[in-house]
Short mmCIF file of C-alpha atoms in Angstrom, two decimals:
data_model
loop_
_atom_site.label_atom_id
_atom_site.label_comp_id
_atom_site.label_asym_id
_atom_site.label_seq_id
_atom_site.Cartn_x
_atom_site.Cartn_y
_atom_site.Cartn_z
CA UNK A 1 28.63 55.79 -8.50
CA UNK A 2 25.85 53.84 -6.70
CA UNK A 3 25.98 50.03 -7.18
CA UNK A 4 28.89 50.29 -9.61
CA UNK A 5 32.56 49.00 -9.38
CA UNK A 6 35.56 50.41 -10.95
CA UNK A 7 38.48 47.69 -12.41
CA UNK A 8 41.73 48.83 -11.10
CA UNK A 9 43.70 45.94 -11.95
CA UNK A 10 43.28 42.62 -14.04
CA UNK A 11 45.81 39.74 -14.10
CA UNK A 12 45.23 36.59 -16.17
CA UNK A 13 45.50 33.38 -14.50
CA UNK A 14 44.55 30.58 -16.93
CA UNK A 15 43.41 30.35 -20.70
CA UNK A 16 42.31 26.68 -21.41
CA UNK A 17 40.07 24.97 -24.21
CA UNK A 18 36.88 25.78 -22.36
CA UNK A 19 37.12 28.59 -19.89
CA UNK A 20 39.59 31.47 -19.34
CA UNK A 21 40.22 32.73 -15.51
CA UNK A 22 41.44 36.33 -14.44
CA UNK A 23 41.57 37.96 -11.07
CA UNK A 24 40.44 41.65 -11.22
CA UNK A 25 40.70 44.11 -8.27
CA UNK A 26 37.72 46.48 -8.41
CA UNK A 27 37.05 49.78 -6.29
CA UNK A 28 33.61 49.46 -4.37
CA UNK A 29 31.18 52.36 -4.19
CA UNK A 30 32.60 53.26 -0.62
CA UNK A 31 36.31 53.73 -2.30
CA UNK A 32 37.49 50.48 -0.51
CA UNK A 33 38.98 47.66 -2.76
CA UNK A 34 38.06 44.26 -3.43
CA UNK A 35 39.06 40.96 -5.71
CA UNK A 36 37.17 39.56 -8.40
CA UNK A 37 37.53 36.07 -9.83
CA UNK A 38 36.32 35.78 -13.19
CA UNK A 39 35.84 32.98 -15.43
CA UNK A 40 35.43 34.08 -19.54
CA UNK A 41 33.25 31.66 -21.51
CA UNK A 42 32.28 31.76 -25.22
CA UNK A 43 28.69 31.11 -24.44
CA UNK A 44 26.07 28.71 -25.39
CA UNK A 45 22.79 27.98 -26.94
CA UNK A 46 20.18 24.92 -26.18
CA UNK A 47 16.87 23.71 -27.55
CA UNK A 48 13.60 22.22 -26.25
CA UNK A 49 12.96 20.00 -29.63
CA UNK A 50 9.37 19.19 -29.41
CA UNK A 51 8.06 16.81 -32.46
CA UNK A 52 4.28 16.58 -33.57
CA UNK A 53 3.31 14.02 -30.95
CA UNK A 54 4.07 16.38 -28.31
CA UNK A 55 7.46 14.45 -27.33
CA UNK A 56 10.49 16.33 -26.27
CA UNK A 57 13.77 14.87 -27.42
CA UNK A 58 16.71 15.12 -25.02
CA UNK A 59 20.05 13.86 -24.32
CA UNK A 60 21.75 11.87 -21.70
CA UNK A 61 25.49 12.33 -21.33
CA UNK A 62 28.29 12.04 -18.27
CA UNK A 63 28.92 15.15 -16.75
CA UNK A 64 32.37 15.18 -15.41
CA UNK A 65 31.86 17.74 -12.69
CA UNK A 66 29.04 15.77 -11.18
CA UNK A 67 30.40 12.11 -11.83
CA UNK A 68 27.23 11.01 -13.09
CA UNK A 69 25.12 11.42 -16.11
CA UNK A 70 22.61 13.91 -16.44
CA UNK A 71 19.53 14.41 -18.70
CA UNK A 72 19.31 17.89 -20.81
CA UNK A 73 18.18 19.36 -23.66
CA UNK A 74 20.47 19.53 -26.46
CA UNK A 75 23.03 22.05 -26.42
CA UNK A 76 26.48 23.36 -27.22
CA UNK A 77 29.04 25.84 -26.97
CA UNK A 78 29.25 29.20 -29.49
CA UNK A 79 32.10 29.25 -31.59
CA UNK A 80 33.57 32.87 -31.23
CA UNK A 81 31.75 34.92 -33.40
CA UNK A 82 29.20 32.47 -34.21
CA UNK A 83 24.99 33.70 -34.20
CA UNK A 84 23.39 31.56 -31.19
CA UNK A 85 20.91 30.70 -33.34
CA UNK A 86 23.21 28.85 -35.63
CA UNK A 87 24.59 27.13 -32.66
CA UNK A 88 21.13 25.78 -31.47
CA UNK A 89 20.16 24.18 -34.81
CA UNK A 90 23.89 22.86 -35.32
CA UNK A 91 23.91 21.27 -32.07
CA UNK A 92 20.08 20.07 -32.47
CA UNK A 93 21.38 18.38 -35.99
CA UNK A 94 24.64 16.55 -34.47
CA UNK A 95 23.35 15.51 -31.07
CA UNK A 96 19.62 14.26 -32.08
CA UNK A 97 19.65 14.29 -35.96
CA UNK A 98 17.07 16.39 -35.98
CA UNK A 99 15.94 19.84 -38.26
CA UNK A 100 13.05 21.90 -37.27
CA UNK A 101 10.34 24.19 -39.40
CA UNK A 102 9.26 26.79 -36.61
CA UNK A 103 11.93 28.16 -33.94
CA UNK A 104 10.49 30.09 -30.68
CA UNK A 105 13.02 32.44 -29.05
CA UNK A 106 13.28 31.57 -25.65
CA UNK A 107 15.86 34.06 -24.78
CA UNK A 108 19.04 33.94 -22.63
CA UNK A 109 20.21 33.27 -19.10
CA UNK A 110 23.10 33.83 -17.17
CA UNK A 111 24.00 30.75 -15.52
CA UNK A 112 26.65 32.03 -12.80
CA UNK A 113 26.28 35.49 -12.35
CA UNK A 114 28.72 36.15 -9.79
CA UNK A 115 31.92 35.00 -11.31
CA UNK A 116 31.25 33.75 -14.95
CA UNK A 117 30.83 35.89 -18.09
CA UNK A 118 28.75 32.68 -19.86
CA UNK A 119 25.34 33.28 -21.41
CA UNK A 120 23.17 30.62 -22.84
CA UNK A 121 20.41 31.39 -25.28
CA UNK A 122 17.33 29.06 -25.57
CA UNK A 123 14.96 28.30 -28.45
CA UNK A 124 11.90 26.08 -29.02
CA UNK A 125 12.14 23.90 -31.86
CA UNK A 126 9.07 22.43 -33.40
CA UNK A 127 8.26 20.72 -36.92
CA UNK A 128 10.72 18.23 -36.45
CA UNK A 129 12.27 16.22 -39.14
CA UNK A 130 14.98 13.24 -38.68
CA UNK A 131 18.08 12.96 -40.60
CA UNK A 132 21.41 11.37 -39.67
CA UNK A 133 23.19 13.01 -36.46
CA UNK A 134 26.85 13.50 -36.70
CA UNK A 135 28.50 13.47 -33.03
CA UNK A 136 31.65 15.40 -32.55
CA UNK A 137 34.60 12.93 -31.99
CA UNK A 138 35.26 12.81 -28.26
CA UNK A 139 31.35 12.98 -27.69
CA UNK A 140 29.13 10.56 -26.48
CA UNK A 141 25.74 10.58 -25.47
CA UNK A 142 22.21 9.01 -25.85
CA UNK A 143 18.91 10.28 -27.22
CA UNK A 144 16.09 10.17 -24.87
CA UNK A 145 12.42 10.89 -25.86
CA UNK A 146 9.54 11.51 -23.53
CA UNK A 147 6.09 13.57 -23.47
CA UNK A 148 6.74 16.98 -23.06
CA UNK A 149 4.61 16.95 -19.78
CA UNK A 150 7.10 14.25 -18.27
CA UNK A 151 9.74 16.59 -18.72
CA UNK A 152 7.73 19.29 -17.03
CA UNK A 153 7.37 16.89 -14.15
CA UNK A 154 10.98 15.90 -14.23
CA UNK A 155 11.99 19.11 -13.44
CA UNK A 156 9.51 20.12 -10.69
CA UNK A 157 10.83 16.76 -9.20
CA UNK A 158 14.78 17.48 -9.28
CA UNK A 159 15.11 14.60 -11.82
CA UNK A 160 16.33 17.02 -14.34
CA UNK A 161 18.76 19.60 -12.40
CA UNK A 162 20.57 21.28 -15.63
CA UNK A 163 19.59 24.60 -15.03
CA UNK A 164 19.51 25.55 -18.91
CA UNK A 165 17.10 22.73 -19.12
CA UNK A 166 15.18 23.76 -16.16
CA UNK A 167 14.64 27.02 -17.51
CA UNK A 168 14.00 26.56 -21.31
CA UNK A 169 11.33 23.75 -20.35
CA UNK A 170 9.47 25.71 -18.06
CA UNK A 171 9.58 29.01 -20.63
CA UNK A 172 8.30 26.62 -23.06
CA UNK A 173 5.65 25.22 -21.06
CA UNK A 174 4.47 28.97 -20.17
CA UNK A 175 4.46 29.46 -24.12
CA UNK A 176 2.78 26.51 -25.22
CA UNK A 177 -0.15 26.85 -22.35
CA UNK A 178 -0.48 30.73 -23.40
CA UNK A 179 -1.22 29.65 -27.20
CA UNK A 180 -5.01 30.02 -28.40
CA UNK A 181 -4.49 28.34 -31.75
CA UNK B 1 31.43 1.82 -19.76
CA UNK B 2 28.94 3.31 -21.61
CA UNK B 3 28.77 7.19 -20.90
CA UNK B 4 31.44 7.31 -18.21
CA UNK B 5 34.86 9.07 -17.94
CA UNK B 6 37.78 7.73 -15.82
CA UNK B 7 39.91 10.47 -14.41
CA UNK B 8 43.59 9.54 -15.09
CA UNK B 9 45.46 12.52 -14.02
CA UNK B 10 44.53 15.87 -11.93
CA UNK B 11 46.51 19.11 -11.95
CA UNK B 12 45.51 21.91 -9.59
CA UNK B 13 45.92 25.36 -11.16
CA UNK B 14 44.07 28.08 -9.32
CA UNK B 15 42.90 28.32 -5.48
CA UNK B 16 40.74 31.56 -4.83
CA UNK B 17 38.22 33.04 -2.34
CA UNK B 18 35.18 32.36 -4.60
CA UNK B 19 36.51 29.09 -7.24
CA UNK B 20 39.22 26.68 -7.34
CA UNK B 21 40.21 25.38 -10.96
CA UNK B 22 41.99 22.27 -11.96
CA UNK B 23 42.65 20.33 -15.05
CA UNK B 24 41.92 16.88 -15.26
CA UNK B 25 42.29 14.24 -17.79
CA UNK B 26 40.03 11.49 -18.57
CA UNK B 27 39.98 8.30 -20.28
CA UNK B 28 36.71 8.46 -22.61
CA UNK B 29 34.48 5.16 -23.51
CA UNK B 30 36.44 4.43 -26.68
CA UNK B 31 39.74 4.41 -24.81
CA UNK B 32 41.06 7.87 -25.80
CA UNK B 33 41.94 10.52 -23.50
CA UNK B 34 40.55 14.02 -23.07
CA UNK B 35 41.22 16.82 -20.59
CA UNK B 36 38.42 18.29 -18.45
CA UNK B 37 38.71 21.91 -16.74
CA UNK B 38 36.85 21.93 -13.85
CA UNK B 39 35.62 24.96 -11.52
CA UNK B 40 34.83 24.08 -7.58
CA UNK B 41 32.47 26.33 -6.08
CA UNK B 42 31.04 25.34 -2.39
CA UNK B 43 27.29 25.91 -3.76
CA UNK B 44 24.73 28.50 -3.03
CA UNK B 45 21.21 28.98 -1.90
CA UNK B 46 18.60 31.32 -3.11
CA UNK B 47 14.80 32.09 -1.96
CA UNK B 48 11.82 33.50 -3.74
CA UNK B 49 10.45 35.74 -0.75
CA UNK B 50 6.83 36.20 -1.11
CA UNK B 51 4.69 38.60 1.05
CA UNK B 52 0.99 38.48 2.03
CA UNK B 53 0.06 40.92 -0.48
CA UNK B 54 1.59 38.75 -3.26
CA UNK B 55 4.51 40.80 -3.88
CA UNK B 56 7.89 39.17 -4.17
CA UNK B 57 11.23 40.99 -2.83
CA UNK B 58 14.17 41.03 -5.00
CA UNK B 59 17.61 42.66 -5.22
CA UNK B 60 19.50 44.73 -7.39
CA UNK B 61 23.28 44.73 -7.46
CA UNK B 62 26.01 45.08 -9.85
CA UNK B 63 27.40 42.22 -11.46
CA UNK B 64 31.00 42.36 -12.29
CA UNK B 65 31.07 39.63 -14.94
CA UNK B 66 28.26 41.61 -16.92
CA UNK B 67 29.38 45.09 -15.89
CA UNK B 68 25.67 45.90 -14.96
CA UNK B 69 23.09 45.65 -12.53
CA UNK B 70 20.99 42.77 -12.13
CA UNK B 71 17.66 42.21 -10.39
CA UNK B 72 17.92 38.93 -8.72
CA UNK B 73 16.31 36.83 -6.01
CA UNK B 74 18.21 37.06 -2.70
CA UNK B 75 20.65 34.57 -2.65
CA UNK B 76 24.15 33.52 -0.96
CA UNK B 77 27.02 31.13 -1.27
CA UNK B 78 27.27 28.31 1.31
CA UNK B 79 29.87 28.44 4.13
CA UNK B 80 31.69 25.19 3.98
CA UNK B 81 29.35 22.61 5.92
CA UNK B 82 26.18 24.64 6.05
CA UNK B 83 22.98 23.69 5.49
CA UNK B 84 21.59 24.87 2.24
CA UNK B 85 18.27 25.94 3.92
CA UNK B 86 20.20 28.01 6.69
CA UNK B 87 21.99 29.72 3.88
CA UNK B 88 18.61 30.78 2.36
CA UNK B 89 17.24 32.26 5.60
CA UNK B 90 20.67 33.98 6.62
CA UNK B 91 20.62 35.61 3.21
CA UNK B 92 17.12 36.56 3.05
CA UNK B 93 17.47 37.98 6.62
CA UNK B 94 20.85 39.71 5.39
CA UNK B 95 19.71 41.28 2.23
CA UNK B 96 16.24 42.18 2.81
CA UNK B 97 15.77 41.94 6.65
CA UNK B 98 12.62 39.56 5.98
CA UNK B 99 12.37 36.34 8.01
CA UNK B 100 9.47 34.06 7.18
CA UNK B 101 7.01 31.47 8.67
CA UNK B 102 6.51 28.90 5.67
CA UNK B 103 9.23 27.71 3.41
CA UNK B 104 8.71 25.42 0.43
CA UNK B 105 11.64 23.62 -0.90
CA UNK B 106 12.05 24.33 -4.98
CA UNK B 107 15.05 21.76 -5.27
CA UNK B 108 18.32 22.41 -6.83
CA UNK B 109 19.90 23.54 -9.96
CA UNK B 110 23.27 23.00 -11.52
CA UNK B 111 23.96 26.22 -13.16
CA UNK B 112 26.91 24.95 -15.33
CA UNK B 113 26.92 21.31 -15.55
CA UNK B 114 29.87 21.04 -18.35
CA UNK B 115 32.36 22.78 -16.12
CA UNK B 116 31.50 23.58 -12.81
CA UNK B 117 30.56 21.92 -9.63
CA UNK B 118 28.45 24.55 -8.15
CA UNK B 119 24.91 23.69 -7.15
CA UNK B 120 21.95 26.18 -6.46
CA UNK B 121 19.52 25.26 -3.48
CA UNK B 122 16.03 26.98 -4.18
CA UNK B 123 13.34 27.89 -1.44
CA UNK B 124 9.93 29.82 -1.39
CA UNK B 125 9.63 31.79 1.59
CA UNK B 126 6.19 33.27 2.73
CA UNK B 127 4.45 34.62 5.79
CA UNK B 128 7.09 37.27 5.81
CA UNK B 129 7.96 39.47 8.61
CA UNK B 130 10.83 42.29 8.48
CA UNK B 131 13.37 43.35 10.61
CA UNK B 132 16.75 45.07 10.38
CA UNK B 133 18.89 43.99 7.23
CA UNK B 134 22.53 43.21 8.02
CA UNK B 135 24.77 43.38 4.54
CA UNK B 136 28.22 42.00 4.41
CA UNK B 137 30.67 44.82 4.82
CA UNK B 138 31.85 44.69 1.12
CA UNK B 139 27.64 44.21 -0.32
CA UNK B 140 26.01 46.84 -1.87
CA UNK B 141 22.44 46.10 -2.94
CA UNK B 142 19.03 47.78 -3.18
CA UNK B 143 16.11 45.92 -2.44
CA UNK B 144 13.18 46.08 -4.90
CA UNK B 145 9.39 45.13 -4.28
CA UNK B 146 6.93 44.25 -7.23
CA UNK B 147 3.80 42.00 -7.76
CA UNK B 148 5.20 38.36 -8.40
CA UNK B 149 3.02 37.89 -11.61
CA UNK B 150 5.28 41.20 -13.02
CA UNK B 151 8.25 39.17 -11.73
CA UNK B 152 7.27 36.19 -13.85
CA UNK B 153 6.63 38.47 -16.71
CA UNK B 154 10.29 39.92 -16.70
CA UNK B 155 11.60 36.06 -16.68
CA UNK B 156 9.74 35.61 -19.81
CA UNK B 157 10.66 38.91 -21.24
CA UNK B 158 14.21 38.54 -20.59
CA UNK B 159 14.43 41.29 -18.20
CA UNK B 160 15.72 38.96 -15.34
CA UNK B 161 18.52 37.04 -16.99
CA UNK B 162 19.94 35.60 -13.94
CA UNK B 163 19.22 31.40 -14.28
CA UNK B 164 18.52 30.84 -10.63
CA UNK B 165 15.94 33.71 -10.62
CA UNK B 166 14.36 32.39 -13.62
CA UNK B 167 14.13 28.72 -12.22
CA UNK B 168 13.02 29.84 -8.64
CA UNK B 169 10.42 32.27 -10.11
CA UNK B 170 8.79 29.87 -12.70
CA UNK B 171 8.73 26.76 -9.98
CA UNK B 172 6.97 29.12 -7.65
CA UNK B 173 4.36 30.03 -10.59
CA UNK B 174 4.05 26.49 -11.18
CA UNK B 175 3.64 25.30 -7.24
CA UNK B 176 1.12 28.43 -6.44
CA UNK B 177 -0.82 27.86 -9.47
CA UNK B 178 -1.28 24.02 -8.33
CA UNK B 179 -2.49 25.08 -5.05
CA UNK B 180 -6.17 24.49 -4.46
CA UNK B 181 -6.49 26.07 -0.92
#
């Protein structure tokens, strides 16, 4: 059983609104045992919304763990059982008012592989039309628009430290640069 | 206080080897209150090790939250008070046996902005020399070497879902492509 771990015990510690936490005991490949702290999270979806002028639509909001405002691509948590594609389009509409004609799958990322089950699905959304936005009751955020190239620059310069935004913007850049039409 | 949240209460829930968890109560900008589940983590550092032939050195290990092996760039947790640059070089040496002549700062990413304080510092390491590797006692991993372009392809194709690896590899690609020497 090279590069495997076998669960021998599992203790639930906390069950919250956003995360659950458990501490498992595992058997390692040399027969010794170790503990694994595991955060469970339903996962999320995010969107790079790109309009016909080549502008990206992003959101600025307060991020409590860092005590500061961050600029990110629109994103949200999956409802249990929800298709991540539906989550992505729902959050895009709720946070920015945009609906879109064309969606490109940017794949998935695992933000914290060592101790958290969260997966984030990413999409590039083009052909935007704007309707009303409908934020959740306890959601406060500002919508920000900038040239896509400026967002790439901000990722490279560390002005957009959010991981999902960095990945989704850089993958979009690779896809857009590779288009021949 | 637009886009701010004020802590009004904080309850520690769990203190572990890898993460701590607390549940805070905050006052939102409309005066209403909400709870915030916050994971604390010391942060980490990761490395894109690139040898003189243009190969990247990565590691394959079992990732318990996903119950599977993942291919990632070498990385590790910061010891408290440790400079992330030192962590990066230490983990590179421990996991792959490599030391390097040239380091380029790739900035920092926040993997899970909504509920986790973790920050990961990223570096591109070139001019590699190989010595002995010294894994931690409970650490099991395989070293993998492939052309850097293959790793970029695997990021784009979703075969490397780890977020820090996706960012560090794509940022390295942008930097390497932009070099004029």
